[in-house]
Structure formats: C-alpha cells, structure tokens
C-alpha cells in the first residue's frame, strides 16, 4: 500500500520535469511511497486525471556497491522487452540527471493486478494454485527464449563466464558489505559463515554447470510478478534491478529457493513449511516445475540444480547481508529490512550444506522429474487445468484466505507494506499472506509501552490535567511521537492492552488505584491521538482501509514473543487463545474517549454501513465454516455478485433483520397470550414456540461469538436474557403438562409466559429509541437501583428476624415481611400500629418498648434514608451520563457494530431456519470435506434468503450508493445555481488552492508566529518562577520524562535571550544621541570660527562628553553593534 513519503524528494522540480518531458502525466500530481522495495525507493504518482504511475529511484547517500541499485538497467531491459511476448510494464522516461531529485529515476506503468507474497497461495483452490505456478514458470521460459541480440541488448552483459563473473562480483560485494559499521552500535556487519570454503567450492570448475547465455531476471519469484485480478495469468514482471545476460539456471534456482530453505530452520524470517511435500494441496514440487520449464524451453536444467541451488542460496545470503549493511547505515528504504538481517547466517550455512552434498555426491541427482520433453498429452492436461482455474477464478473476484488451525486472524487482506495502492480502483488488490501483520513485535511493544508509561506517571492526574498544554507538550506529545514513529499498526492494540492491565491493577492494588487509573487514561489518550495521526497522514480509500486494519485486525498479546515465553504462557493461561481486534479491546476496557473519537467513529460507521467488510474472530462457532475467510477490504456493490450471502452479516442489515425478527416474535407472543388454550397446543402456539426457540438460538450464538462481556454491553441484553429464561421455564412446564395431561401445569406455563410482557414490550422501546438519553442512562440506573436494593434487603433482614423473635411466633414471617414491605415503600403503617399494642389487646405479640422502637427505626431507615440515598445515587448516575451523552451513544454504537459483524454460519439463516441449519449442518460437517460443506452451505443460504438478498442488492446498487451520491451532487448544483446558500462562498475559498506566491507570503512570518506562541507560553510560566528566590533541586517528579528532545527544551529556553531587550534598546538610544552630538559638533567646527565660538563649543563639548560617557559606560557592548549596523546599512 502506498502511504506517506518517508524519503522526501523535491516535488516542485519533479513536477516541472514531468510537465516538460512526460506529457502522459497530467500535473499537478499526488506523490506517495510504497512500503516495499528494500533496494530502490518506489513511489506512486497519481496524475491530475486520476491515472497512476510508478517511479523508482536510487537511494540517497553513499552506495556500498557500485553494481547495485542500477535503475538505468531496469529501465533499459523493460523498454527493450515491451515489443516481445514477455509481460513487462510500459516505460515512459529515464532521467539520469541527478539535479532533478538528487538521484537517477525512471517512470513506468502502474499495473492494476495482484501481487502475491505468500508463494503457497493459502486462499486459492488447489487447481488455481497449480495453474498460477505453471503460468509463472511459462513466463520465465518465455523470458529465457528471447534473443537478447534482436532486442538491442547485446551489450547488456557478456555471453559467457556468467557464474565466474558472479562469483567474483559477489566476493567483492560481500567484502565491502562486511566492513559496514552500524551508525549506532559501531559494530561491523561481519563476513558470511564458511565464506572461504564456500567460495573455493564455487570456483572449482569441476562442479560448475556448462555455459548458457540468455536474458535472466536475477530475482524471479512470485512476489515480483503481477497476476491478473481475476485470471491465473501473469501480466507483468517487476524488479529488474539484477537482470543481465547470464545462465538461465540462475532464475530457475531462485524460483525454487523456498522449496529448499524450507528444510533448514531459520533460513527465512517466515514459516516456509508449506513448501514441504504434501503440506499444501495443489502446490507443485520442483520436479513438476522443472517438467513444465523443460517442456516449454526444450532444455533440462535438473543435472545442475544442486550446484545452482547452493550458489543461489549463498547469493541470497549476500543480498541479505547487503540489506543489513544498508540498515546499519540507515539507508534501507523499508522498515522490514530488520527482518532480513537475522537470516544472513542461516542462509550461508544452508548454502554450505548444499555445497557439501554436491561435493559428496548426495546432491540433487535423485531429483529427476518423471517427464519427457515432448508429451502431447501434457498440453491437453495444461489446457484443462487452465480452464478449471479460470472457471474457479470467475466465480469470485477476490482471494479468500484459509484460516490456520492455531490462529484466527482477522487480517487476510493485502499487506499494507506491499501492495501498490488501490485508491480509486474498482476491485481492491489483496495479498495472499495468511496474516500480513504476523511480523509485528506485539509482545515487545506491549512491554515497551508499559515501561514508558510507568516511568512517566507517578501521581494521580485527571483527564483534564492530562490534556493541559504543559502536560501535553512535555509528556503526551513526546510519547505520541515516539510510538507513532515506530510505523506499527499494532501500537494502538498494545496501548489498549496496557490500559486493560492498568485497570486490572487498579481494582486489585488499592494503594495504587489513582495512579493506575491515570496510566490507563494516558494509554487511551495516546491511542486516540496516534489513530488520529494515521487518519491525517493517510487519506482516501487507502486511509480508510489502513484505519480498518488498525481497529479490526486481530492480534494476540504473545505475538512474536520468545519461544520460552510462549511455552510458559501456554502452560499458565487458558486452553485456548483468540486474536482480538483493537476495537473489541476498547469496548472491553470501556475506552469511551477512544471510541467516541472522530477517526474511530469513521471506521465504525463504515463497518456498520458495510463499506468495510471482514471476517471477525470468534470464541466459538455453532456452525463453523472457515473454508473461505473474508479479508479486510472495501466493498463495492457493483463489483460483487448479485446474490452475496456475506451482506446478510453486515451490521446495518443485521439490525434491520433483527428488528423484523423481534416484531414477528412480539406479534406471535401477543397472539398466543390472547388465544391461549390450556387443553391442547394450537398451531399458533407451535409457531411461537419454534420461532422463539430460533430467536433464542440466535442470541445464544451471539454470546458464543463475542463473549459475555461484549454481549452484556448492549442496552437490551438483560431483557433478551430474561425472556429466554422465561421462555425456557414455559417450555418445560408446557411440555410436562402436555405429557401428563395436567391442566394445572399448563396453566402455570402460561402464567410464567405472562411474565414476559414486562420484558418484550420495553424491549421494543429500547430497539426503536436506542439513542435516547433516557434509555442510555436507564441501564446504569437500574444496575445501581438493584445493587442498592439488594444491599438494603440484606441489612433489613436483621430487623425481620428481630421482630419475628420478639413476637414469639405470634405472627408468621410472611405477615411480618408484608408489614415491613408496606412500610418500606410507604404504602401502609399497619406494622407500626400492631407493634404499639394500641389496637392489639394481647400483650404478648411484641415487646412493649423494643417492638415499636424497631418498627419506627425501620421506617426511618427503610423509607426516608433509603429513598434519599437512592435518589442521590440515581441523580448522580444520570448527571454523569448526560454530561457525556455523545460519548455514551457512540460507545453503544460501537458495541452494536462489533456485535453485528458475524462469522458463525448460523447467522446466515433467519429464525426458525437456523434450527434446521444446526440439526442438518452439524452432522454434515463430519461427513463431507470443508470445500463441499462450504458449497452446500452457500447454496442453501442463497436459496432460503433469495428474496432478502435480491432486496439488499437492489437497495445497495440503486438506492444507497447511487442515489446518495446523485442527490448530493444535484442539491449542491441547485443551491450554487441560484445562490441561495451563503455557505457556498465560505466553502469555495478552501476548495480552490492558493497560488505559490500566496504561500510564500504566508511563510514569511512562520518563524515569528512560532516565536510569539512560545514567548506567550513562557510568559505565563515565568511569573511563578520569578517569585521563587532560591533555586530548588529537581526532584524525581520534575524530571518525569528525561528523554525530551533538545529542540523541545530549546522552545522553553529560547526566550531567555530577550529578557534584557528593553534595557539594551535604551542604551542604544543614548548611543545614537551621542553620535548625533558628535556629528553636530563637527559641522559646527567646519562652518564657524574657532575663536568666536570657543565658549559655546566648550559648553557643548562638555555637555556632549558627559552624555557620551554615560552612553559608553552604560552599555559598551552596543558600540560595536551600532558600528556594524551602520556599516551594513
């Protein structure tokens, strides 16, 4: 994905160059930088007409290798291959003038296709996977079949001695790279392991392959190919930096590297076990690939594979060593460079192991493909495979990724650091990585954040104090800068995890409650601001997609933790671990400030409307169907199939369908209670029982999907649970009465069911008025009310026992309880009258004095005091919620949105069809394969929900997306045409960008503005400092953030040099008066006689001398300053 420019260039000079030399690119342009590209920084150019192009340039600074980073060679070979059948991007220009942007660069076509990072393609069907690999091999054979002399590349490289030149070149490169020193640690990169032994083996001509001369790519592999968006064919080859004329064995071995490094642990930073035989269905093995290549090229490379693979892996180790050297010099253009540094030594050892096998005769002699070079039936098989793959690809438009057994990642979409942006594209691009963010150091970031937060916060601070300008400048902003500069989208998740831990410690550690609350609040505040910065730096559809990755991509706390830590955690924690998104962690920790932020609500609204689609992680699925996972992507209704079953689980659609479901349930409930028949079960009651069971099953599946903690955050969750309990008791009594024929039991069943009316009727109001302030506060107020009532009843139970024992069983416990309840609610005072013996002649009912005393004390405590406390508590609760009503509403909206995104297949069936689905599909899951289970499930969903899916498709295509945009344009055009809106002109001043001269005029006073702001800030704090006569020793609290940058400290100390400006100006004024007197005296001497004016001159001289002396002694430093100013003037 293209994002912010990490290596800025002179965009003005670059735009001017494009205007003069590349007419295809319309200016002005928008420039972004891709996250990939370890060697040459790569940029995306978006022209004024919306067309996109790609620019690659050399990295800045001193280059470690003279042969690397040759963008000129990339341009030359791609330009030469444009007229052949080898798929390459179209090139537009090559600029070798370093004065334009500092380094040479070239511009090429932007290929709108798929760039696949995981070579095993875990999300495609086996036949598609096999065909895509076959097309890649055939593309390589086409490249090797090109006559480099006919395309004008005869001077592109020497036709013989390729491997000897390669050995010599890489020896030189390795020597140069090994001497590179890290700019921070001052440690050298070092030489490759077994370097001398491996080089001696490669130099031995006895083992070298015979010379062949073709065009070679130098880095031919899956992730350097661009595949068609819907078909399994290659539309472009990228990254020609290492291309030359050489031996075709080099490309073949490079293409097969993962099959051999998979046998050596640590050779790659990623898991390559899927390349082992039998691990990935449909993935071809080396013998299949060699067979396809030989059939197309007419040359069998298998006898030389052992030597070639050893050299290729050794060269790959040298490439990683070069990345390590550039990272040591901080010239690497990608944050992923660190991941390749650790693979240098394992790769070198792997190459040496293969070399020893070749030398000892244990090499690849056993890898003999079972094929013949001319096999007519192979072409027919290839055509059948291609047709099957195309048919499979045409049934869906996106790559769906298979979920691993050990994890349930949310993110199965494109890698944010790899795919060439999709803003404005009709069909998003996806990476085939199972979890593109699996490399992020979540475990390390969690503990990094915890250390920094603990070191900063040592006292209690409220949210208002944390947002104060001084705390913001000295504490919050430096932490936000530090964490944001990590360029890690998991940092928001890590901050919220730390917030959860601090809140947990607040509940358990009573002596640190306030401090832990402040630390938790600071984590939430930093997470909010980091999310806002991502929103500001990444705009458009790409920015929305990135924000959705931040909030709904799944992470787990022990991601990339050391193996021993993961082992210990697996022993100490629960039996299962689930990846959680940041949005769910925010809900669990009730981070209302974070959830109510504009950026977070932007993503929540997009998820709720269905513009962002993904498959969430779940605790438990009733009907698990994980054959295809929905990646995090942007939804376009015109690019999706007409009957899209995934639109049934969009939160907005789910909310509408759930409202209809509850309305049906309420209607059936009312009809059953009106027409209830105790002697038999009527058809209407059967419909109600079945439908209510399906509705309860849907609620139960919701609890399993997101957990009880998230489910209970819903406003009406307690009403749903209450009705399910009432319905369950009703069904037990009703079935028991029907079995025994007892009408009394049947009557009890309807009596219990009647208790559901106080539940379902308010539930309808909660559904229709969910954003009302009364209903928002009612949930919390009811919780407080029941808590206080239960506590009061517990305390007043002592009064009940005392009265019971004082009465000596004269009255039953039920009778006394009723008297006390009447007194509690202020309904009746019979209990007080009976306890005073005024109306009761028997003197032994209660004690003469203690009985009335207890009753009156209970009346005061139970009625007056209880009501006073209750009203005060509920008033405080309502005041707190109403003061932050917007945040409360947005928090509930986030809960509804998260609950609305479903992954369980049971949610695709509306009640009561979900009952049939459970009883039919659960046994079927153990009978058929996952693929057929998915096909049967999708077909059933589309058949059952056919009218609903058609209505959704029409609504989204014709009404929602189309009409909304059309009305906006029509309304704007109408008001602008008739000039009936005053806000049009106000908005228009910001819609037209100002010219450059206006910006230059504005930029003149930037420094002055910043200085005035800093001076005003310093002036507010200086008065308090001046009142302190004795300096105080800085305490530990005063230096709570010792890592403030020097330029930040300078913003406070910069105004100190202006403290004596007034006195200096006074001295300068006196000096100027002295100079004026001297000039006047000289003129007087020249125009008049000395003798006649001696007295006046003497008096004037004495006067001026006194003034000048005073001026010199007052501020001698300004004499030189004045002289310099006069000279300059």
Coordinates of C-alpha atoms in Angstrom, one line a residue, residues 825-1051:
X825 CA -42.5 1.7 50.2
X826 CA -44.7 4.0 52.3
X827 CA -47.9 2.2 51.4
X828 CA -49.3 1.2 54.8
X829 CA -48.4 1.6 58.5
X830 CA -50.2 -1.4 59.9
X831 CA -47.0 -2.9 61.2
X832 CA -46.3 0.1 63.4
X833 CA -49.8 0.0 64.8
X834 CA -49.6 -3.7 65.6
X835 CA -46.2 -3.2 67.3
X836 CA -47.5 -0.4 69.7
X837 CA -50.2 -2.6 71.4
X838 CA -52.7 0.2 71.0
X839 CA -55.0 -1.8 68.8
X840 CA -54.0 -5.3 69.9
X841 CA -55.2 -6.4 73.4
X842 CA -52.9 -9.4 73.7
X843 CA -49.8 -8.0 75.4
X844 CA -47.5 -10.8 74.2
X845 CA -47.4 -10.1 70.4
X846 CA -44.3 -7.9 70.6
X847 CA -42.2 -6.4 73.3
X848 CA -43.8 -3.3 74.9
X849 CA -40.8 -1.0 74.2
X850 CA -38.5 -2.8 71.8
X851 CA -41.2 -3.7 69.2
X852 CA -42.3 -0.2 68.5
X853 CA -38.7 1.0 68.6
X854 CA -37.6 -1.5 65.9
X855 CA -40.6 -0.7 63.7
X856 CA -40.1 3.1 63.9
X857 CA -36.3 2.7 63.3
X858 CA -37.0 0.5 60.3
X859 CA -39.5 3.1 59.0
X860 CA -36.8 5.9 59.2
X861 CA -34.0 3.8 57.7
X862 CA -36.0 1.8 55.2
X863 CA -38.1 4.6 53.8
X864 CA -36.6 8.0 54.4
X865 CA -32.9 7.2 54.4
X866 CA -33.2 4.6 51.6
X867 CA -35.1 6.9 49.3
X868 CA -32.7 9.7 49.9
X869 CA -29.7 7.6 49.1
X870 CA -31.4 6.1 46.1
X871 CA -32.5 9.4 44.6
X872 CA -29.0 10.9 45.2
X873 CA -27.3 7.9 43.6
X874 CA -29.6 7.8 40.5
X875 CA -29.3 11.5 40.1
X876 CA -25.5 11.3 40.1
X877 CA -25.6 8.5 37.6
X878 CA -27.9 10.3 35.3
X879 CA -25.9 13.5 35.6
X880 CA -22.7 11.7 34.7
X881 CA -24.2 10.0 31.7
X882 CA -26.0 13.1 30.4
X883 CA -22.8 15.2 30.7
X884 CA -21.1 12.8 28.3
X885 CA -24.1 11.6 26.3
X886 CA -22.4 11.8 22.9
X887 CA -19.5 9.5 24.0
X888 CA -22.1 7.1 25.6
X889 CA -24.1 6.9 22.4
X890 CA -21.1 6.4 20.3
X891 CA -19.8 3.7 22.7
X892 CA -23.1 1.8 22.4
X893 CA -23.0 2.3 18.6
X894 CA -19.5 0.7 18.5
X895 CA -20.9 -2.2 20.6
X896 CA -23.8 -2.8 18.2
X897 CA -21.4 -2.6 15.2
X898 CA -19.0 -5.1 16.7
X899 CA -21.8 -7.5 17.6
X900 CA -23.3 -7.1 14.2
X901 CA -20.3 -8.5 12.3
X902 CA -20.8 -12.2 12.4
X903 CA -18.6 -15.1 11.5
X904 CA -20.7 -18.1 12.5
X905 CA -22.6 -19.6 9.6
X906 CA -25.7 -19.9 11.7
X907 CA -26.3 -16.2 11.4
X908 CA -26.9 -16.5 7.7
X909 CA -30.2 -18.3 8.5
X910 CA -33.1 -16.4 9.8
X911 CA -35.2 -17.9 12.6
X912 CA -36.6 -20.5 12.5
X913 CA -34.4 -21.8 9.6
X914 CA -31.4 -21.6 11.9
X915 CA -32.8 -24.5 13.9
X916 CA -32.9 -26.7 10.7
X917 CA -29.4 -25.5 9.9
X918 CA -28.0 -26.6 13.2
X919 CA -29.5 -30.0 13.1
X920 CA -28.6 -30.6 9.4
X921 CA -25.2 -29.0 9.0
X922 CA -23.6 -30.1 12.3
X923 CA -23.7 -33.8 11.3
X924 CA -22.8 -32.9 7.7
X925 CA -19.6 -31.2 8.9
X926 CA -18.2 -34.6 9.9
X927 CA -19.2 -36.2 6.6
X928 CA -18.1 -34.0 3.7
X929 CA -14.9 -32.1 3.0
X930 CA -14.6 -28.4 4.0
X931 CA -14.9 -27.4 0.4
X932 CA -18.2 -29.2 -0.2
X933 CA -19.5 -28.2 3.1
X934 CA -18.9 -24.6 2.1
X935 CA -20.6 -25.1 -1.3
X936 CA -23.6 -26.7 0.3
X937 CA -23.9 -24.0 2.9
X938 CA -23.7 -21.1 0.4
X939 CA -26.2 -22.7 -1.9
X940 CA -28.6 -23.3 1.0
X941 CA -28.2 -19.7 2.2
X942 CA -28.9 -18.2 -1.2
X943 CA -31.9 -20.4 -1.7
X944 CA -33.5 -19.6 1.6
X945 CA -32.7 -15.9 1.6
X946 CA -33.3 -15.3 -2.1
X947 CA -35.8 -12.5 -1.7
X948 CA -33.8 -10.8 1.0
X949 CA -30.6 -11.0 -1.0
X950 CA -32.3 -9.5 -4.0
X951 CA -33.7 -6.7 -2.0
X952 CA -30.3 -6.0 -0.5
X953 CA -28.7 -6.0 -3.9
X954 CA -31.3 -3.6 -5.3
X955 CA -31.1 -1.3 -2.3
X956 CA -27.3 -1.0 -2.3
X957 CA -26.9 -0.7 -6.1
X958 CA -29.9 1.5 -7.0
X959 CA -30.7 3.4 -3.8
X960 CA -27.9 3.6 -1.3
X961 CA -24.6 4.1 -3.2
X962 CA -26.1 5.6 -6.4
X963 CA -28.9 7.8 -5.1
X964 CA -26.9 9.1 -2.2
X965 CA -24.2 10.5 -4.4
X966 CA -26.6 11.7 -7.1
X967 CA -28.7 13.6 -4.6
X968 CA -25.6 15.2 -3.1
X969 CA -24.5 16.5 -6.5
X970 CA -28.0 17.6 -7.5
X971 CA -28.6 19.5 -4.3
X972 CA -25.2 21.2 -4.4
X973 CA -25.8 22.2 -8.1
X974 CA -29.2 23.7 -7.3
X975 CA -28.0 25.9 -4.4
X976 CA -25.0 27.0 -6.3
X977 CA -27.0 27.9 -9.4
X978 CA -29.5 30.1 -7.6
X979 CA -27.0 31.4 -5.0
X980 CA -29.5 30.7 -2.2
X981 CA -26.8 29.5 0.3
X982 CA -24.4 31.8 2.0
X983 CA -22.1 28.9 3.0
X984 CA -21.3 28.2 -0.6
X985 CA -18.8 31.1 -0.9
X986 CA -17.4 30.2 2.5
X987 CA -16.6 26.7 1.4
X988 CA -15.4 27.9 -2.0
X989 CA -12.4 29.7 -0.6
X990 CA -11.0 26.4 0.6
X991 CA -11.8 24.4 -2.5
X992 CA -9.5 26.4 -4.8
X993 CA -5.9 26.1 -3.8
X994 CA -4.0 29.4 -3.4
X995 CA -1.1 30.1 -5.8
X996 CA 2.5 29.7 -4.9
X997 CA 3.2 33.4 -4.3
X998 CA 0.5 33.5 -1.6
X999 CA 2.1 30.6 0.2
X1000 CA 5.4 32.3 0.0
X1001 CA 4.0 35.5 1.6
X1002 CA 2.4 33.4 4.3
X1003 CA 5.6 31.5 5.0
X1004 CA 7.5 34.7 5.7
X1005 CA 6.0 35.2 9.2
X1006 CA 6.0 31.5 10.2
X1007 CA 9.1 31.8 12.4
X1008 CA 7.7 35.0 14.0
X1009 CA 4.4 33.2 14.7
X1010 CA 6.1 30.3 16.4
X1011 CA 8.3 32.6 18.4
X1012 CA 5.3 34.6 19.7
X1013 CA 3.5 31.4 20.7
X1014 CA 6.5 30.2 22.6
X1015 CA 7.0 33.6 24.2
X1016 CA 3.4 33.8 25.3
X1017 CA 3.6 30.3 26.7
X1018 CA 6.8 31.2 28.5
X1019 CA 5.4 34.5 29.8
X1020 CA 2.6 32.5 31.6
X1021 CA 5.1 30.4 33.4
X1022 CA 7.8 32.9 34.1
X1023 CA 6.0 34.9 36.8
X1024 CA 5.7 31.9 39.1
X1025 CA 9.4 31.1 38.6
X1026 CA 10.5 34.6 39.4
X1027 CA 8.7 34.5 42.7
X1028 CA 10.9 31.8 43.8
X1029 CA 14.1 33.3 45.2
X1030 CA 16.0 30.2 46.0
X1031 CA 16.5 27.6 43.3
X1032 CA 15.1 24.1 44.0
X1033 CA 16.8 20.9 43.4
X1034 CA 14.9 19.0 40.7
X1035 CA 13.0 16.0 42.2
X1036 CA 12.3 12.8 40.5
X1037 CA 8.8 14.0 39.6
X1038 CA 10.2 17.1 38.0
X1039 CA 12.2 15.0 35.5
X1040 CA 9.5 12.5 34.8
X1041 CA 10.3 12.5 31.1
X1042 CA 14.1 12.8 30.8
X1043 CA 14.0 12.0 27.1
X1044 CA 12.6 15.3 25.9
X1045 CA 14.4 16.2 22.7
X1046 CA 16.8 19.1 22.6
X1047 CA 14.7 21.1 20.2
X1048 CA 11.7 20.8 22.6
X1049 CA 13.8 22.0 25.5
X1050 CA 15.0 24.9 23.3
X1051 CA 11.5 26.1 22.9

